[in-house]
Amino acid sequence: MLKYVLKRMVLMVLTLYIVATITFFMMHSIPGSPFNSLENVQPMVLAAIQEKYRMNDPTHVQYARYMGDLLQGDLGPSLKYQGMTVSELISRGLPTTAQLALYSILVIVSVSIPLGIYAALKNNKWQDGLTMALATIGVSVPSFIMATVLLYIFAMQLRWVPSIGLESGRAFILPVFALVAYSIAFLTRLTRSSLMDVMNQDYIRTARAKGLPESKVIWKHALRNALLPVVTVLGPLIAGLITGSFAIERIFAIPGIGGHFVDSIQNRDYPTIMGMTMFYCTLLVSMVFIVDLLYVVIDPRIKVDNS
């Protein structure tokens, strides 16, 4: 197990290095600079600004300097928010985004998996049809459309919940619902199809033939294997929720890190783009690594490859 963990950690570092390299050179291959949008700026002033941020150096020099800073945990200064570093932007917006993500994850897991199990057990009955119809609608409607409709009906017309911000508990209801609608629908369908596939396996028939109670067949034998695809999807899903939904945070004026990422792209804030990308990539590879370890916990028959 230790050899496997070390091997995966090396692969994680290699992945982060490749992502950082590709992102860096892609950004610097685009013509212009982050300061081209400045109006009525004298060339000497513009040159001084670029010199301050050491953007006049050759690309390979900037790359080497950035990678060196990255190894020390320094994501650099933000070009848009003067006097702030990218790390400060992330640390300022992360608590809000993480809180929203936590509520969303709890709702997704507590709703989608039981619904998927229920639909699978009621296969070809009206309960299954209704569940799949709702799931299809949830998958089909984009989250920003869902958010806009919810905002208009429940915040602007009925005035049941606040329209912007997260200053009260009720303010979380609409953003969380808009965030989880697609994920609940997708994971419900995935859980249903996975459980139905497992229920048709030979070892399930054998367990039933031995006279085991149906509840034990489902919860002890079928569900454990059926959850493997669900856990696989949950890893990247959690990473995406923690880094924030750009559209949802914009619509509900939530001061999370998603808004900073959008602003950095619009303003060509290179350090912030790089920092946000590396932050998301680190979360993603970490969650994939955790999911791989959870496979062994969920199904002890799965053995890690130490080769």
mmCIF file of C-alpha atoms in Angstrom:
data_model
loop_
_atom_site.group_PDB
_atom_site.id
_atom_site.type_symbol
_atom_site.label_atom_id
_atom_site.label_comp_id
_atom_site.label_asym_id
_atom_site.label_seq_id
_atom_site.Cartn_x
_atom_site.Cartn_y
_atom_site.Cartn_z
ATOM 1 C CA MET A 1 0.000 0.000 0.000
ATOM 2 C CA LEU A 2 2.797 2.448 0.887
ATOM 3 C CA LYS A 3 4.504 1.846 -2.449
ATOM 4 C CA TYR A 4 1.217 2.462 -4.243
ATOM 5 C CA VAL A 5 0.595 5.710 -2.354
ATOM 6 C CA LEU A 6 4.096 6.998 -3.126
ATOM 7 C CA LYS A 7 3.689 6.083 -6.786
ATOM 8 C CA ARG A 8 0.392 7.946 -7.006
ATOM 9 C CA MET A 9 1.850 10.995 -5.287
ATOM 10 C CA VAL A 10 4.654 11.135 -7.853
ATOM 11 C CA LEU A 11 2.067 10.934 -10.643
ATOM 12 C CA MET A 12 0.076 13.729 -8.983
ATOM 13 C CA VAL A 13 3.127 15.996 -8.902
ATOM 14 C CA LEU A 14 3.878 15.171 -12.547
ATOM 15 C CA THR A 15 0.288 15.977 -13.509
ATOM 16 C CA LEU A 16 0.436 19.333 -11.738
ATOM 17 C CA TYR A 17 3.728 20.136 -13.472
ATOM 18 C CA ILE A 18 2.289 19.338 -16.909
ATOM 19 C CA VAL A 19 -0.862 21.396 -16.258
ATOM 20 C CA ALA A 20 1.188 24.359 -15.013
ATOM 21 C CA THR A 21 3.481 24.212 -18.049
ATOM 22 C CA ILE A 22 0.675 23.952 -20.602
ATOM 23 C CA THR A 23 -1.373 26.721 -18.960
ATOM 24 C CA PHE A 24 1.627 29.048 -18.706
ATOM 25 C CA PHE A 25 2.674 28.784 -22.341
ATOM 26 C CA MET A 26 -0.921 28.895 -23.630
ATOM 27 C CA MET A 27 -1.500 32.193 -21.834
ATOM 28 C CA HIS A 28 1.751 33.701 -23.042
ATOM 29 C CA SER A 29 1.083 32.612 -26.627
ATOM 30 C CA ILE A 30 -1.913 34.966 -26.813
ATOM 31 C CA PRO A 31 -0.943 38.344 -28.341
ATOM 32 C CA GLY A 32 -0.993 41.402 -26.103
ATOM 33 C CA SER A 33 -0.599 41.832 -22.372
ATOM 34 C CA PRO A 34 -2.844 42.270 -19.331
ATOM 35 C CA PHE A 35 -2.263 46.039 -19.462
ATOM 36 C CA ASN A 36 -3.448 46.617 -23.038
ATOM 37 C CA SER A 37 -6.874 47.598 -21.738
ATOM 38 C CA LEU A 38 -5.463 50.599 -19.860
ATOM 39 C CA GLU A 39 -6.540 53.844 -21.490
ATOM 40 C CA ASN A 40 -4.563 57.078 -21.878
ATOM 41 C CA VAL A 41 -1.407 55.530 -20.463
ATOM 42 C CA GLN A 42 1.914 56.844 -21.652
ATOM 43 C CA PRO A 43 4.264 54.255 -23.171
ATOM 44 C CA MET A 44 6.856 54.994 -20.490
ATOM 45 C CA VAL A 45 4.312 54.358 -17.746
ATOM 46 C CA LEU A 46 3.192 51.131 -19.406
ATOM 47 C CA ALA A 47 6.794 50.014 -19.727
ATOM 48 C CA ALA A 48 7.380 50.782 -16.035
ATOM 49 C CA ILE A 49 4.327 48.698 -15.058
ATOM 50 C CA GLN A 50 5.527 45.763 -17.129
ATOM 51 C CA GLU A 51 8.990 46.116 -15.627
ATOM 52 C CA LYS A 52 7.489 46.119 -12.121
ATOM 53 C CA TYR A 53 5.866 42.772 -12.756
ATOM 54 C CA ARG A 54 8.932 41.556 -14.691
ATOM 55 C CA MET A 55 6.899 40.880 -17.817
ATOM 56 C CA ASN A 56 9.593 42.202 -20.145
ATOM 57 C CA ASP A 57 11.778 39.162 -19.500
ATOM 58 C CA PRO A 58 11.906 36.356 -22.087
ATOM 59 C CA THR A 59 9.143 33.783 -21.748
ATOM 60 C CA HIS A 60 11.482 31.011 -20.638
ATOM 61 C CA VAL A 61 12.867 33.254 -17.885
ATOM 62 C CA GLN A 62 9.345 34.057 -16.665
ATOM 63 C CA TYR A 63 8.492 30.352 -16.780
ATOM 64 C CA ALA A 64 11.526 29.338 -14.717
ATOM 65 C CA ARG A 65 10.808 32.094 -12.177
ATOM 66 C CA TYR A 66 7.123 31.116 -11.894
ATOM 67 C CA MET A 67 7.895 27.425 -11.403
ATOM 68 C CA GLY A 68 10.446 28.314 -8.745
ATOM 69 C CA ASP A 69 7.894 30.465 -6.909
ATOM 70 C CA LEU A 70 5.269 27.745 -7.304
ATOM 71 C CA LEU A 71 7.508 25.197 -5.601
ATOM 72 C CA GLN A 72 7.638 27.570 -2.624
ATOM 73 C CA GLY A 73 3.853 27.965 -2.570
ATOM 74 C CA ASP A 74 3.968 31.496 -3.981
ATOM 75 C CA LEU A 75 1.220 32.010 -6.589
ATOM 76 C CA GLY A 76 2.290 35.564 -7.290
ATOM 77 C CA PRO A 77 0.507 38.945 -7.092
ATOM 78 C CA SER A 78 -2.864 39.686 -8.625
ATOM 79 C CA LEU A 79 -2.659 42.169 -11.487
ATOM 80 C CA LYS A 80 -6.282 43.291 -11.050
ATOM 81 C CA TYR A 81 -6.490 43.561 -7.276
ATOM 82 C CA GLN A 82 -3.583 45.801 -6.399
ATOM 83 C CA GLY A 83 -1.747 44.917 -3.200
ATOM 84 C CA MET A 84 -3.215 41.406 -3.011
ATOM 85 C CA THR A 85 -1.668 38.073 -3.855
ATOM 86 C CA VAL A 86 -3.437 35.208 -5.578
ATOM 87 C CA SER A 87 -3.156 33.160 -2.380
ATOM 88 C CA GLU A 88 -4.985 35.909 -0.491
ATOM 89 C CA LEU A 89 -7.759 35.975 -3.105
ATOM 90 C CA ILE A 90 -8.219 32.229 -2.784
ATOM 91 C CA SER A 91 -8.120 32.253 1.024
ATOM 92 C CA ARG A 92 -10.639 35.104 1.121
ATOM 93 C CA GLY A 93 -13.170 33.481 -1.194
ATOM 94 C CA LEU A 94 -12.626 29.812 -0.295
ATOM 95 C CA PRO A 95 -14.558 29.729 3.036
ATOM 96 C CA THR A 96 -17.734 30.960 1.360
ATOM 97 C CA THR A 97 -17.375 28.635 -1.612
ATOM 98 C CA ALA A 98 -16.451 25.685 0.611
ATOM 99 C CA GLN A 99 -19.479 26.241 2.852
ATOM 100 C CA LEU A 100 -21.759 26.319 -0.170
ATOM 101 C CA ALA A 101 -20.035 23.217 -1.538
ATOM 102 C CA LEU A 102 -20.413 21.346 1.757
ATOM 103 C CA TYR A 103 -24.165 21.890 1.856
ATOM 104 C CA SER A 104 -24.413 20.917 -1.813
ATOM 105 C CA ILE A 105 -22.438 17.697 -1.321
ATOM 106 C CA LEU A 106 -24.584 16.673 1.651
ATOM 107 C CA VAL A 107 -27.765 17.243 -0.344
ATOM 108 C CA ILE A 108 -26.423 15.408 -3.403
ATOM 109 C CA VAL A 109 -25.341 12.310 -1.485
ATOM 110 C CA SER A 110 -28.414 12.150 0.763
ATOM 111 C CA VAL A 111 -30.870 12.529 -2.119
ATOM 112 C CA SER A 112 -29.385 10.992 -5.270
ATOM 113 C CA ILE A 113 -28.213 7.639 -3.889
ATOM 114 C CA PRO A 114 -31.495 6.769 -2.054
ATOM 115 C CA LEU A 115 -33.491 7.902 -5.099
ATOM 116 C CA GLY A 116 -31.391 5.770 -7.412
ATOM 117 C CA ILE A 117 -31.774 2.740 -5.151
ATOM 118 C CA TYR A 118 -35.534 3.296 -4.908
ATOM 119 C CA ALA A 119 -35.883 3.617 -8.681
ATOM 120 C CA ALA A 120 -33.867 0.433 -9.241
ATOM 121 C CA LEU A 121 -35.995 -1.526 -6.765
ATOM 122 C CA LYS A 122 -39.166 -0.200 -8.448
ATOM 123 C CA ASN A 123 -37.919 -0.990 -11.943
ATOM 124 C CA ASN A 124 -40.558 -0.604 -14.686
ATOM 125 C CA LYS A 125 -43.122 0.684 -12.183
ATOM 126 C CA TRP A 126 -44.635 4.154 -12.077
ATOM 127 C CA GLN A 127 -42.280 5.208 -9.267
ATOM 128 C CA ASP A 128 -39.299 4.365 -11.466
ATOM 129 C CA GLY A 129 -40.798 6.227 -14.426
ATOM 130 C CA LEU A 130 -41.517 9.337 -12.369
ATOM 131 C CA THR A 131 -38.031 9.350 -10.834
ATOM 132 C CA MET A 132 -36.343 8.975 -14.223
ATOM 133 C CA ALA A 133 -38.548 11.676 -15.750
ATOM 134 C CA LEU A 134 -37.537 14.135 -13.042
ATOM 135 C CA ALA A 135 -33.909 13.068 -13.408
ATOM 136 C CA THR A 136 -34.060 13.649 -17.159
ATOM 137 C CA ILE A 137 -35.380 17.151 -16.604
ATOM 138 C CA GLY A 138 -32.645 17.827 -14.062
ATOM 139 C CA VAL A 139 -29.937 16.675 -16.468
ATOM 140 C CA SER A 140 -31.400 18.635 -19.398
ATOM 141 C CA VAL A 141 -31.749 22.054 -17.735
ATOM 142 C CA PRO A 142 -28.447 23.994 -17.387
ATOM 143 C CA SER A 143 -27.613 25.198 -13.899
ATOM 144 C CA PHE A 144 -27.633 28.892 -14.862
ATOM 145 C CA ILE A 145 -31.131 28.527 -16.329
ATOM 146 C CA MET A 146 -32.283 26.746 -13.188
ATOM 147 C CA ALA A 147 -30.728 29.465 -11.037
ATOM 148 C CA THR A 148 -32.368 32.264 -13.022
ATOM 149 C CA VAL A 149 -35.817 30.670 -12.847
ATOM 150 C CA LEU A 150 -35.510 29.960 -9.120
ATOM 151 C CA LEU A 151 -34.299 33.482 -8.464
ATOM 152 C CA TYR A 152 -37.195 35.027 -10.363
ATOM 153 C CA ILE A 153 -39.930 32.864 -8.779
ATOM 154 C CA PHE A 154 -38.862 32.425 -5.159
ATOM 155 C CA ALA A 155 -36.804 35.569 -4.555
ATOM 156 C CA MET A 156 -38.290 38.253 -6.786
ATOM 157 C CA GLN A 157 -41.944 37.195 -7.021
ATOM 158 C CA LEU A 158 -42.716 35.244 -3.837
ATOM 159 C CA ARG A 159 -39.921 36.873 -1.783
ATOM 160 C CA TRP A 160 -39.455 33.740 0.292
ATOM 161 C CA VAL A 161 -35.660 33.879 0.247
ATOM 162 C CA PRO A 162 -32.993 36.577 -0.289
ATOM 163 C CA SER A 163 -31.985 37.197 -3.883
ATOM 164 C CA ILE A 164 -28.248 37.773 -3.375
ATOM 165 C CA GLY A 165 -25.515 36.987 -0.885
ATOM 166 C CA LEU A 166 -25.275 34.360 1.844
ATOM 167 C CA GLU A 167 -25.984 36.431 4.931
ATOM 168 C CA SER A 168 -28.603 34.075 6.359
ATOM 169 C CA GLY A 169 -29.416 30.381 6.358
ATOM 170 C CA ARG A 170 -32.315 30.861 3.957
ATOM 171 C CA ALA A 171 -29.975 32.513 1.461
ATOM 172 C CA PHE A 172 -28.261 29.155 0.860
ATOM 173 C CA ILE A 173 -31.445 27.458 -0.366
ATOM 174 C CA LEU A 174 -31.565 28.736 -3.948
ATOM 175 C CA PRO A 175 -27.816 28.553 -4.722
ATOM 176 C CA VAL A 176 -27.595 25.035 -3.281
ATOM 177 C CA PHE A 177 -30.646 23.859 -5.206
ATOM 178 C CA ALA A 178 -29.338 25.364 -8.439
ATOM 179 C CA LEU A 179 -25.949 23.709 -7.865
ATOM 180 C CA VAL A 180 -27.231 20.249 -6.974
ATOM 181 C CA ALA A 181 -30.092 19.831 -9.465
ATOM 182 C CA TYR A 182 -27.926 18.464 -12.271
ATOM 183 C CA SER A 183 -25.716 16.373 -9.987
ATOM 184 C CA ILE A 184 -28.681 14.792 -8.204
ATOM 185 C CA ALA A 185 -30.308 13.911 -11.513
ATOM 186 C CA PHE A 186 -27.101 12.477 -12.961
ATOM 187 C CA LEU A 187 -26.129 10.459 -9.882
ATOM 188 C CA THR A 188 -29.689 9.164 -9.468
ATOM 189 C CA ARG A 189 -29.612 7.741 -12.987
ATOM 190 C CA LEU A 190 -26.104 6.373 -12.453
ATOM 191 C CA THR A 191 -27.014 4.705 -9.147
ATOM 192 C CA ARG A 192 -30.140 3.169 -10.658
ATOM 193 C CA SER A 193 -28.408 1.762 -13.731
ATOM 194 C CA SER A 194 -25.424 0.497 -11.727
ATOM 195 C CA LEU A 195 -27.582 -1.241 -9.119
ATOM 196 C CA MET A 196 -29.799 -2.808 -11.787
ATOM 197 C CA ASP A 197 -26.727 -4.162 -13.554
ATOM 198 C CA VAL A 198 -25.343 -5.648 -10.339
ATOM 199 C CA MET A 199 -28.694 -7.196 -9.434
ATOM 200 C CA ASN A 200 -28.511 -9.278 -12.620
ATOM 201 C CA GLN A 201 -25.108 -10.759 -11.767
ATOM 202 C CA ASP A 202 -24.699 -14.464 -11.027
ATOM 203 C CA TYR A 203 -23.478 -13.983 -7.455
ATOM 204 C CA ILE A 204 -26.699 -12.109 -6.624
ATOM 205 C CA ARG A 205 -28.730 -15.035 -7.934
ATOM 206 C CA THR A 206 -26.571 -17.351 -5.849
ATOM 207 C CA ALA A 207 -27.156 -15.275 -2.721
ATOM 208 C CA ARG A 208 -30.900 -15.401 -3.311
ATOM 209 C CA ALA A 209 -30.743 -19.143 -3.954
ATOM 210 C CA LYS A 210 -29.103 -19.593 -0.551
ATOM 211 C CA GLY A 211 -32.215 -18.118 1.027
ATOM 212 C CA LEU A 212 -30.704 -14.826 2.183
ATOM 213 C CA PRO A 213 -33.229 -12.068 2.948
ATOM 214 C CA GLU A 214 -33.727 -9.663 0.073
ATOM 215 C CA SER A 215 -32.645 -6.716 2.225
ATOM 216 C CA LYS A 216 -29.334 -8.427 2.998
ATOM 217 C CA VAL A 217 -28.803 -9.287 -0.671
ATOM 218 C CA ILE A 218 -29.284 -5.660 -1.626
ATOM 219 C CA TRP A 219 -27.471 -3.814 1.151
ATOM 220 C CA LYS A 220 -24.583 -6.203 1.782
ATOM 221 C CA HIS A 221 -23.884 -7.710 -1.635
ATOM 222 C CA ALA A 222 -25.368 -5.584 -4.411
ATOM 223 C CA LEU A 223 -25.088 -2.025 -3.173
ATOM 224 C CA ARG A 224 -21.385 -2.168 -2.323
ATOM 225 C CA ASN A 225 -20.437 -2.987 -5.912
ATOM 226 C CA ALA A 226 -23.067 -0.693 -7.359
ATOM 227 C CA LEU A 227 -21.599 2.312 -5.549
ATOM 228 C CA LEU A 228 -18.179 2.046 -7.213
ATOM 229 C CA PRO A 229 -19.185 4.060 -10.325
ATOM 230 C CA VAL A 230 -20.957 6.595 -8.095
ATOM 231 C CA VAL A 231 -17.851 7.107 -5.951
ATOM 232 C CA THR A 232 -15.791 7.519 -9.133
ATOM 233 C CA VAL A 233 -17.983 10.408 -10.236
ATOM 234 C CA LEU A 234 -18.212 11.961 -6.773
ATOM 235 C CA GLY A 235 -14.466 12.719 -6.646
ATOM 236 C CA PRO A 236 -14.315 15.206 -9.555
ATOM 237 C CA LEU A 237 -17.786 16.462 -8.629
ATOM 238 C CA ILE A 238 -16.684 17.445 -5.121
ATOM 239 C CA ALA A 239 -13.565 19.148 -6.506
ATOM 240 C CA GLY A 240 -15.722 21.154 -8.891
ATOM 241 C CA LEU A 241 -18.099 22.232 -6.138
ATOM 242 C CA ILE A 242 -15.283 23.307 -3.825
ATOM 243 C CA THR A 243 -13.755 25.524 -6.509
ATOM 244 C CA GLY A 244 -17.119 27.156 -7.019
ATOM 245 C CA SER A 245 -19.652 27.418 -9.785
ATOM 246 C CA PHE A 246 -18.806 30.483 -11.843
ATOM 247 C CA ALA A 247 -22.344 31.030 -13.136
ATOM 248 C CA ILE A 248 -24.094 30.393 -9.806
ATOM 249 C CA GLU A 249 -21.768 32.697 -7.875
ATOM 250 C CA ARG A 250 -22.328 35.407 -10.473
ATOM 251 C CA ILE A 251 -26.111 35.099 -10.495
ATOM 252 C CA PHE A 252 -26.476 35.135 -6.697
ATOM 253 C CA ALA A 253 -23.618 37.615 -6.101
ATOM 254 C CA ILE A 254 -21.736 35.151 -3.898
ATOM 255 C CA PRO A 255 -18.219 36.363 -2.960
ATOM 256 C CA GLY A 256 -16.493 33.050 -3.657
ATOM 257 C CA ILE A 257 -13.460 32.107 -5.714
ATOM 258 C CA GLY A 258 -15.482 31.394 -8.838
ATOM 259 C CA GLY A 259 -16.026 35.095 -9.462
ATOM 260 C CA HIS A 260 -12.297 35.785 -9.173
ATOM 261 C CA PHE A 261 -11.594 33.193 -11.842
ATOM 262 C CA VAL A 262 -14.047 34.823 -14.249
ATOM 263 C CA ASP A 263 -12.612 38.288 -13.569
ATOM 264 C CA SER A 264 -9.062 37.034 -14.061
ATOM 265 C CA ILE A 265 -9.902 35.647 -17.501
ATOM 266 C CA GLN A 266 -11.696 38.821 -18.560
ATOM 267 C CA ASN A 267 -8.804 40.976 -17.360
ATOM 268 C CA ARG A 268 -6.064 38.569 -18.508
ATOM 269 C CA ASP A 269 -4.728 38.461 -14.976
ATOM 270 C CA TYR A 270 -2.065 35.834 -15.649
ATOM 271 C CA PRO A 271 -1.041 35.056 -12.046
ATOM 272 C CA THR A 272 -4.666 34.689 -10.930
ATOM 273 C CA ILE A 273 -5.529 32.457 -13.885
ATOM 274 C CA MET A 274 -2.516 30.289 -13.126
ATOM 275 C CA GLY A 275 -3.234 30.220 -9.403
ATOM 276 C CA MET A 276 -6.897 29.311 -9.790
ATOM 277 C CA THR A 277 -6.057 26.645 -12.371
ATOM 278 C CA MET A 278 -3.424 25.069 -10.142
ATOM 279 C CA PHE A 279 -5.738 25.210 -7.130
ATOM 280 C CA TYR A 280 -8.493 23.410 -9.032
ATOM 281 C CA CYS A 281 -6.078 20.877 -10.518
ATOM 282 C CA THR A 282 -4.630 20.113 -7.083
ATOM 283 C CA LEU A 283 -8.108 19.498 -5.682
ATOM 284 C CA LEU A 284 -9.057 17.356 -8.660
ATOM 285 C CA VAL A 285 -6.051 15.029 -8.558
ATOM 286 C CA SER A 286 -6.356 14.805 -4.770
ATOM 287 C CA MET A 287 -10.001 13.760 -4.985
ATOM 288 C CA VAL A 288 -9.210 11.176 -7.677
ATOM 289 C CA PHE A 289 -6.482 9.790 -5.415
ATOM 290 C CA ILE A 290 -8.885 9.594 -2.458
ATOM 291 C CA VAL A 291 -11.472 7.861 -4.645
ATOM 292 C CA ASP A 292 -8.924 5.227 -5.667
ATOM 293 C CA LEU A 293 -8.213 4.520 -1.998
ATOM 294 C CA LEU A 294 -11.933 4.335 -1.229
ATOM 295 C CA TYR A 295 -12.307 1.527 -3.753
ATOM 296 C CA VAL A 296 -10.421 -0.761 -1.384
ATOM 297 C CA VAL A 297 -12.650 0.284 1.525
ATOM 298 C CA ILE A 298 -15.885 -0.217 -0.404
ATOM 299 C CA ASP A 299 -14.865 -3.510 -1.991
ATOM 300 C CA PRO A 300 -12.062 -5.389 -0.169
ATOM 301 C CA ARG A 301 -11.664 -7.671 -3.210
ATOM 302 C CA ILE A 302 -9.996 -4.777 -5.051
ATOM 303 C CA LYS A 303 -6.267 -4.821 -4.506
ATOM 304 C CA VAL A 304 -3.914 -1.930 -5.164
ATOM 305 C CA ASP A 305 -1.243 -2.423 -7.807
ATOM 306 C CA ASN A 306 2.195 -2.048 -6.221
ATOM 307 C CA SER A 307 4.082 -2.765 -9.411
#
